[in-house]
Coordinates of C-alpha atoms and ligand atoms in Angstrom, one line a residue:
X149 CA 18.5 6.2 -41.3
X150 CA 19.1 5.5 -45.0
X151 CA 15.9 3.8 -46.9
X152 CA 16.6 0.2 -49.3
X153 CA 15.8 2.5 -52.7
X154 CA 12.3 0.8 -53.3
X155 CA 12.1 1.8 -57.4
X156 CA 14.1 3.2 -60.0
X157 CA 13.4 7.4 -60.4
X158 CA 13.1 8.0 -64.1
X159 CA 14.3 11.8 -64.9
X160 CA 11.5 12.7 -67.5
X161 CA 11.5 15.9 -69.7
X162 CA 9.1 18.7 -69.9
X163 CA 7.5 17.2 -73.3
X164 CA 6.7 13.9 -71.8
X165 CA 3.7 14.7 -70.0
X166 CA 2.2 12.0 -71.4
X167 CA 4.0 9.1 -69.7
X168 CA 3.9 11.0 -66.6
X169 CA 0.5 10.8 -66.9
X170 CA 0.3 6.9 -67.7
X171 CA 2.7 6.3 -65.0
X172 CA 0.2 8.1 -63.0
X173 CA -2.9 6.3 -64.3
X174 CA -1.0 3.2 -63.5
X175 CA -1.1 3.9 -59.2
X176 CA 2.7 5.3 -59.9
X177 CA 4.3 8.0 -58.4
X178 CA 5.4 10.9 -60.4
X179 CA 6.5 14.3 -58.8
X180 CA 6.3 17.6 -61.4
X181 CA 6.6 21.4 -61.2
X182 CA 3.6 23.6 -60.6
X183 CA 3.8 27.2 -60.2
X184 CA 4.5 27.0 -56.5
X185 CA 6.7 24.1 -55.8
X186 CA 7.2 20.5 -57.1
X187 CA 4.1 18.2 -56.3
X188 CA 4.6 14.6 -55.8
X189 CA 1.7 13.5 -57.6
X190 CA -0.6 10.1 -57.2
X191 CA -3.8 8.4 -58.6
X192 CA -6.4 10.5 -56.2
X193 CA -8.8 7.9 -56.7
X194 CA -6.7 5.2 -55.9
X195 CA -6.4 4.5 -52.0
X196 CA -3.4 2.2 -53.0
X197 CA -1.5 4.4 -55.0
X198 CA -2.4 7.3 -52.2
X199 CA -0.8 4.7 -49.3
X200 CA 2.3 4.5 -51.5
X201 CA 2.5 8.2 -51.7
X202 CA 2.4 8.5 -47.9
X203 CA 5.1 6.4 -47.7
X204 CA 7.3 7.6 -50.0
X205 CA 7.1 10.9 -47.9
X206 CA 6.9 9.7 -44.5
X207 CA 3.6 11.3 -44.0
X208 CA 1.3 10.9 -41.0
X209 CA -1.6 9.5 -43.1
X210 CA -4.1 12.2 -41.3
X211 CA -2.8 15.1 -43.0
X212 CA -5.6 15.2 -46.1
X213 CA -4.2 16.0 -49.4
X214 CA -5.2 18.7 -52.2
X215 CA -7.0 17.2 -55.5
X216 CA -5.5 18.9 -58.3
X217 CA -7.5 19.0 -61.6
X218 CA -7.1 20.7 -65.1
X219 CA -9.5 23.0 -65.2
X220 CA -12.6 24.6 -63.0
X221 CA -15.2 22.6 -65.3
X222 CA -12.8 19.2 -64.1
X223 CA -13.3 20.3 -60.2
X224 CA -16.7 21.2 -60.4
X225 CA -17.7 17.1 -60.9
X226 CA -15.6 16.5 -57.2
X227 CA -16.5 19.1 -54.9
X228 CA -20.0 22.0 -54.6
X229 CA -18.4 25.5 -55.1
X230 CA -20.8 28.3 -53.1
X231 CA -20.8 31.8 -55.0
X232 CA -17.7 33.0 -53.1
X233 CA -15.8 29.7 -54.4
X234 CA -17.0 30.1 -57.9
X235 CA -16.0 33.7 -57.8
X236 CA -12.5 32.9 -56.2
X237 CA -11.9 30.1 -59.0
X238 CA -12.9 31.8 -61.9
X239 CA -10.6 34.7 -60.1
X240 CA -7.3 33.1 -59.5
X241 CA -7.6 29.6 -61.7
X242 CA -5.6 28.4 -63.2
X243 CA -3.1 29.2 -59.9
X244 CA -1.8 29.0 -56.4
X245 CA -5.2 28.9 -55.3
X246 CA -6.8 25.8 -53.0
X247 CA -10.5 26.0 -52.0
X248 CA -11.7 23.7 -49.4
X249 CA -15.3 23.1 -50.6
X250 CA -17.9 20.1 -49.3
X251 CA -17.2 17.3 -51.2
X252 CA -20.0 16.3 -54.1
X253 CA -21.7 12.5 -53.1
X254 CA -19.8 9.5 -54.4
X255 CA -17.0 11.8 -55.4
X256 CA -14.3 10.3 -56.8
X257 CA -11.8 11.2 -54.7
X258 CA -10.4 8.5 -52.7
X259 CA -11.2 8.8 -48.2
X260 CA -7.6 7.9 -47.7
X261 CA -6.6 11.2 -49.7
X262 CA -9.4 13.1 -48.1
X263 CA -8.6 11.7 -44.7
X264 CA -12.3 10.9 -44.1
X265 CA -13.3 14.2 -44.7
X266 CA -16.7 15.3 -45.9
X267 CA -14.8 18.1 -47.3
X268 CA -12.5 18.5 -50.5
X269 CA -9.3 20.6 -51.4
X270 CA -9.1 21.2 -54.8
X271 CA -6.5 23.5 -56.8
X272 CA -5.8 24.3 -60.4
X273 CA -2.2 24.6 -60.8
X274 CA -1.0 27.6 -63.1
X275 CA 2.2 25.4 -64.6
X276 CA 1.0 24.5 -68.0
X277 CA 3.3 21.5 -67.4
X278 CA 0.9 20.4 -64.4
X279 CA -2.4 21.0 -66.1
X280 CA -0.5 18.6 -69.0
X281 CA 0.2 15.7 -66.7
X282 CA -3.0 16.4 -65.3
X283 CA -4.9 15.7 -68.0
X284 CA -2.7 13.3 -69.7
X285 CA -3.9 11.0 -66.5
X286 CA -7.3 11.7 -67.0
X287 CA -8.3 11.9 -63.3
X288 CA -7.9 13.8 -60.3
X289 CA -4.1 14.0 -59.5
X290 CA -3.0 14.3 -55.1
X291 CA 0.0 15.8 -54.9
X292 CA 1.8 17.1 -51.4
X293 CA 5.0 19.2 -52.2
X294 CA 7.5 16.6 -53.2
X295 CA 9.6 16.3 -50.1
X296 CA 10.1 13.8 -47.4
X297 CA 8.0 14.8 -44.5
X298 CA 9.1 17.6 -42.4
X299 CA 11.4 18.6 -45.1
X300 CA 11.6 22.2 -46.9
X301 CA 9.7 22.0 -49.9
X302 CA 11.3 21.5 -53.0
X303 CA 11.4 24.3 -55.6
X304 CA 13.9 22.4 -58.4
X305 CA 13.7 18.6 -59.5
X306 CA 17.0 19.1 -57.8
X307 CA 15.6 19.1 -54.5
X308 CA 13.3 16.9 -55.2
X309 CA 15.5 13.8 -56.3
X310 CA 17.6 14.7 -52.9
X311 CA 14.8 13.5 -50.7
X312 CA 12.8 11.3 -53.0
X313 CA 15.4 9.2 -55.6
X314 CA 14.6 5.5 -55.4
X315 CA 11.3 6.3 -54.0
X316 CA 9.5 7.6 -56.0
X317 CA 8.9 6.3 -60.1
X318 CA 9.5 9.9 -62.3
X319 CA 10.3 13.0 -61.8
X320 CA 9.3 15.6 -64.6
X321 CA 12.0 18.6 -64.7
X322 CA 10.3 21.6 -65.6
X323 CA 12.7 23.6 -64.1
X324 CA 12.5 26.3 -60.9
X325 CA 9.0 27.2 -59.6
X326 CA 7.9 30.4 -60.2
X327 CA 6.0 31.8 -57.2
X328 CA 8.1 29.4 -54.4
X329 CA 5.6 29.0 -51.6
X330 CA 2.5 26.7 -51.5
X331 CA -0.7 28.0 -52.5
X332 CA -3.2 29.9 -50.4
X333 CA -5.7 27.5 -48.7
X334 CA -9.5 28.9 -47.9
X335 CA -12.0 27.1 -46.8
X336 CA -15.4 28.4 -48.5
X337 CA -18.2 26.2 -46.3
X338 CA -21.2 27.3 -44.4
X339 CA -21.2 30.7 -46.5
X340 CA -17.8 32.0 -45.0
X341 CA -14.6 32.3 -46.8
X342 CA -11.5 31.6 -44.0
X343 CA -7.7 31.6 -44.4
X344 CA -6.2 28.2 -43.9
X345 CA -2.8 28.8 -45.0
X346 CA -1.6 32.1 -46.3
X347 CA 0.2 31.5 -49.7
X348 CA 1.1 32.3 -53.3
X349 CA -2.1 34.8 -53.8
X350 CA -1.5 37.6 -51.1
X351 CA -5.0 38.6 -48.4
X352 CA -5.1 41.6 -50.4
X353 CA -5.8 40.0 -54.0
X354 CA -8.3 37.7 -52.5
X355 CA -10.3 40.2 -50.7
X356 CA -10.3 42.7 -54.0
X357 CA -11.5 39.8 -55.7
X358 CA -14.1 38.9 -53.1
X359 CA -15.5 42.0 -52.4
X360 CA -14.9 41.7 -48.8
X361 CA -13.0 40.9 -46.2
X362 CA -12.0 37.2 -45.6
X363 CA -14.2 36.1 -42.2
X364 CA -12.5 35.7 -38.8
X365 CA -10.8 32.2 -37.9
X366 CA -8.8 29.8 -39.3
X367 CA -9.9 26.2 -39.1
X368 CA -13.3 25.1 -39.5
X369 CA -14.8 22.9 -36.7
X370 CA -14.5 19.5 -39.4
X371 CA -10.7 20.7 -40.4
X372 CA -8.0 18.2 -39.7
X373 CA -4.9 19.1 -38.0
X374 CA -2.9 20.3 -40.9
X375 CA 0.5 20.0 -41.7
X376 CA 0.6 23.8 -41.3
X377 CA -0.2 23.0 -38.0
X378 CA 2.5 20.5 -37.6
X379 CA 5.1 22.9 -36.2
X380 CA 8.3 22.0 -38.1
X381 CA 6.4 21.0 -40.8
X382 CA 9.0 23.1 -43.2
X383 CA 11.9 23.0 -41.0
X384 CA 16.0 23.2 -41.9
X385 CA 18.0 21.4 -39.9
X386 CA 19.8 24.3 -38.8
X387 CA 18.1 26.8 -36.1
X388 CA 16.7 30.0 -37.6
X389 CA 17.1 33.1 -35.5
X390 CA 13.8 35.2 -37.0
X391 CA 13.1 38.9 -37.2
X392 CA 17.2 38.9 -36.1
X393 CA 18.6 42.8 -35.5
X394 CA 22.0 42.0 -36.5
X395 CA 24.1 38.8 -37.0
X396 CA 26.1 36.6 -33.9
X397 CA 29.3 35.2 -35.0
X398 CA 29.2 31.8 -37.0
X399 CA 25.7 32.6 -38.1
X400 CA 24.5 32.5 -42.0
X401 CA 22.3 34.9 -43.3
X402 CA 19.5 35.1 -44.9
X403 CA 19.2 38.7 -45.9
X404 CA 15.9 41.0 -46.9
X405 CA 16.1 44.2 -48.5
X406 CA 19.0 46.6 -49.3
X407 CA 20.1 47.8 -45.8
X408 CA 22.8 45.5 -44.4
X409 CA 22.7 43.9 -41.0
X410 CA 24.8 44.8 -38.0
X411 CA 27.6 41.9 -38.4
X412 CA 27.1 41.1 -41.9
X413 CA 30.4 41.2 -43.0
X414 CA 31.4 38.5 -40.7
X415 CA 28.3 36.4 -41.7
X416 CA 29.5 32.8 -42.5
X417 CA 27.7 32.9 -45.8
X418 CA 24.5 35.4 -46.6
X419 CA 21.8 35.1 -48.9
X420 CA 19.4 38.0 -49.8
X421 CA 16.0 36.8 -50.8
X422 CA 15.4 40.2 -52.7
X423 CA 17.7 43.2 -52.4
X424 CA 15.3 45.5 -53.7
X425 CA 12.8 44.4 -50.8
X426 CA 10.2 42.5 -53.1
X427 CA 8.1 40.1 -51.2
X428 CA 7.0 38.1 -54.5
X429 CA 11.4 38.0 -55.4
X430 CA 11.6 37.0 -51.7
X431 CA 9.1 34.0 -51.9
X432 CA 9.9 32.7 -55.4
X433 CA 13.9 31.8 -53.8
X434 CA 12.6 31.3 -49.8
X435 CA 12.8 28.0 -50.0
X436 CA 16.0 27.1 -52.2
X437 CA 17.9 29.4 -49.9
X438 CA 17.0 27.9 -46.8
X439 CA 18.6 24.3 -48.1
X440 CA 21.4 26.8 -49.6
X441 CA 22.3 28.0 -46.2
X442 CA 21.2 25.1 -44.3
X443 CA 24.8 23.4 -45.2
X444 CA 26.5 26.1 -43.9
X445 CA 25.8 27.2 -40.6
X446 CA 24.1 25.7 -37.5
X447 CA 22.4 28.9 -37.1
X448 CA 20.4 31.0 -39.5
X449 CA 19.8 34.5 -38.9
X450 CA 16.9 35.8 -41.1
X451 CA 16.2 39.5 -41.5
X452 CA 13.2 41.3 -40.9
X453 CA 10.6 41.0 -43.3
X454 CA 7.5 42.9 -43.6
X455 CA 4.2 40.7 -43.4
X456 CA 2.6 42.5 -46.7
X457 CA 1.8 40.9 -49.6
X458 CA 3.8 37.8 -49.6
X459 CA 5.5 38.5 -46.7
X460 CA 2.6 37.2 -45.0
X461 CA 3.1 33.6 -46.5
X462 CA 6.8 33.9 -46.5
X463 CA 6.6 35.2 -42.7
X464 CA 4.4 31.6 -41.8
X465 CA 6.8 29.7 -43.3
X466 CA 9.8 31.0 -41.5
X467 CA 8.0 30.6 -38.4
X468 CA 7.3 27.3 -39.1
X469 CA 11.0 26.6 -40.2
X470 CA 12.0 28.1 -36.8
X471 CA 9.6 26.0 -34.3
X472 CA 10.6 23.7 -32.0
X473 CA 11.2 20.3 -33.8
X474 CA 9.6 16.8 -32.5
Ligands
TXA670 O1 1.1 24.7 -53.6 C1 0.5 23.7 -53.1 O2 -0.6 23.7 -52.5 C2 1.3 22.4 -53.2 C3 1.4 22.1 -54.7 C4 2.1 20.8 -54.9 O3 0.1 22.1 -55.3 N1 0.7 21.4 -52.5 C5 0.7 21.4 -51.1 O4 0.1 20.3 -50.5 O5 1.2 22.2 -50.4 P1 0.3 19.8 -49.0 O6 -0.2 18.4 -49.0 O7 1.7 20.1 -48.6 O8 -0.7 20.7 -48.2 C6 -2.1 20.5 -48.3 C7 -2.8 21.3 -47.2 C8 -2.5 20.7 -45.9 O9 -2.3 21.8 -45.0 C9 -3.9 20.0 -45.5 O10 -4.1 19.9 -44.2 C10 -4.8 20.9 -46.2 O11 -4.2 21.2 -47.5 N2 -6.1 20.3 -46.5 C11 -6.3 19.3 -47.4 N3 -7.6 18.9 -47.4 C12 -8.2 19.7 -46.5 C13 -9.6 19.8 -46.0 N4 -10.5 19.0 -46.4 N5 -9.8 20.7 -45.0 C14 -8.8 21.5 -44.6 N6 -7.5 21.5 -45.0 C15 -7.3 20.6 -45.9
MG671 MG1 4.4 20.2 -47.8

């Protein structure tokens, strides 16, 4: 159903950090680029400017949100990093890197953003832009990908004025994410290291950096039901078809790889993530193709892609796309 537009969405530039950050520092909403996709980005010690963000998305308000801060020496004041999460941060920070970590006493960090948790996501975003607005607020900065709820994540300030214009108070175009998928999520609590959400830094680079392999299990016992575990958390409205052998007439495409599909030709319209079969290609346009192709077919096709590397995030996020919706 269409929404009453609740505030005006300024368009800001890539110099003007600094009144994203005072809109910010004012309980506004702002969304602006990182590295992975656009964040839509509140007070995280405000619980009122936190609400506002959970409605501007249409969030169930127990999904807990990432704190993003400008540096490692800026996290280290909300949350206790163990060896492995001091190694991991000084690894892959600045970057599409979250660790869950305990949360330090009296952190700053708003319950409503945290959902309650005794635990804390933090990230340092890579996008020099982000670490700007960042630090132009001067505080800890939530930020969900800047999409309404159940919506693909947006990779442009394009997308994200489709879902969020009039609801939102800025957004800051820094133009088209880099790495395309959200960052990878461990949890490093009670001396183990576990995969929450594959992402932007492959299994492979973590466990080089690590110096072992990541421990068995996904969730923690305290972990909240995440929107990863939201089935149709990054669903199309069209129906994707995954791992598809060839294509069924009236289906898009959405290609991998230079081998063409059986049916191809006939495809209502195709789009190939990465011709030359590169995973990182593949991620950095997953998500702008799926709201390419999602206007143009009721049925998406999407072509095998091996779970290496970024494949692995790029492979959970199709699945997700392709799960049955609410
Ligand atoms: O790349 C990204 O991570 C983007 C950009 C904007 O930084 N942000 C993003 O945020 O993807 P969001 O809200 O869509 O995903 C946050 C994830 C959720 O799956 C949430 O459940 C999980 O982080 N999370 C947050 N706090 C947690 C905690 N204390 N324990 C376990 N999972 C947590
Ligand atoms: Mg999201």
């Amino acid at each position: 159903a269409p929404q009453t537009p609740l505030r005006v969405t300024r368009r800001l530039g890539p110099a003007e950090t600094a009144e994203a950050g005072r809109l910010l520092a004012q309980g506004g909403l702002v969304a602006f680029p990182t590295e992975t996709v656009y964040g839509l980005g509140a007070d995280a010690t405000d619980p009122r400017a936190v609400a506002s963000l959970y409605a501007a998305k249409g969030r169930p308000a127990f999904n807990p949100l990432i704190a993003h801060a400008s540096s490692l020496s800026e996290a280290r004041r909300f949350g206790a990093f163990d060896a492995d999460a001091d190694r991991l941060a000084r690894a892959f920070w600045p970057g599409p890197l979250t660790l869950v970590v305990p949360a330090l006493d009296g952190c700053a960090v708003s319950d409503l953003a945290r959902s309650g948790l005794p635990t804390l996501a933090l990230r340092v975003p890579g996008h020099p832009i982000a670490r700007a607005v960042i630090e132009a607020a001067g505080r800890p900065i939530a930020a969900p990908s800047a999409n309404r709820s159940g919506r693909v994540s947006p990779t442009t300030a394009e997308h994200v004025l489709g879902d969020l214009d009039g609801r939102i108070d800025a957004v800051l175009d820094g133009g088209a994410a880099s790495v395309g998928v959200e960052s990878t999520i461990l949890a490093c609590l009670d001396g183990r290291v576990r995969l929450l959400r594959p992402g932007g830094i492959a299994r492979d680079e973590i466990e080089r950096a690590l110096g072992r392999p990541l421990d068995a299990g996904s969730a923690p016992a305290q972990a909240p039901m995440a929107p990863g575990a939201l089935a149709s958390h990054y669903a199309p409205d069209a129906a994707l078809r995954l791992d598809a052998e060839s294509v069924r007439p009236g289906e898009a495409l959405l290609a991998f790889g230079p081998e063409p599909l059986p049916g191809e030709g006939d495809a209502v319209a195709v789009i190939n993530l990465s011709p030359r079969g590169d995973a990182a290609e593949a991620a950095a346009r997953l998500f702008g193709a799926l709201r390419a192709l999602d206007r143009r077919a009721a049925v998406i096709a999407v072509a095998p892609i091996p779970a290496a590397g970024l494949g692995e995030a790029i492979r959970d996020r199709l699945a997700r796309a392709a799960a049955p919706r609410p």
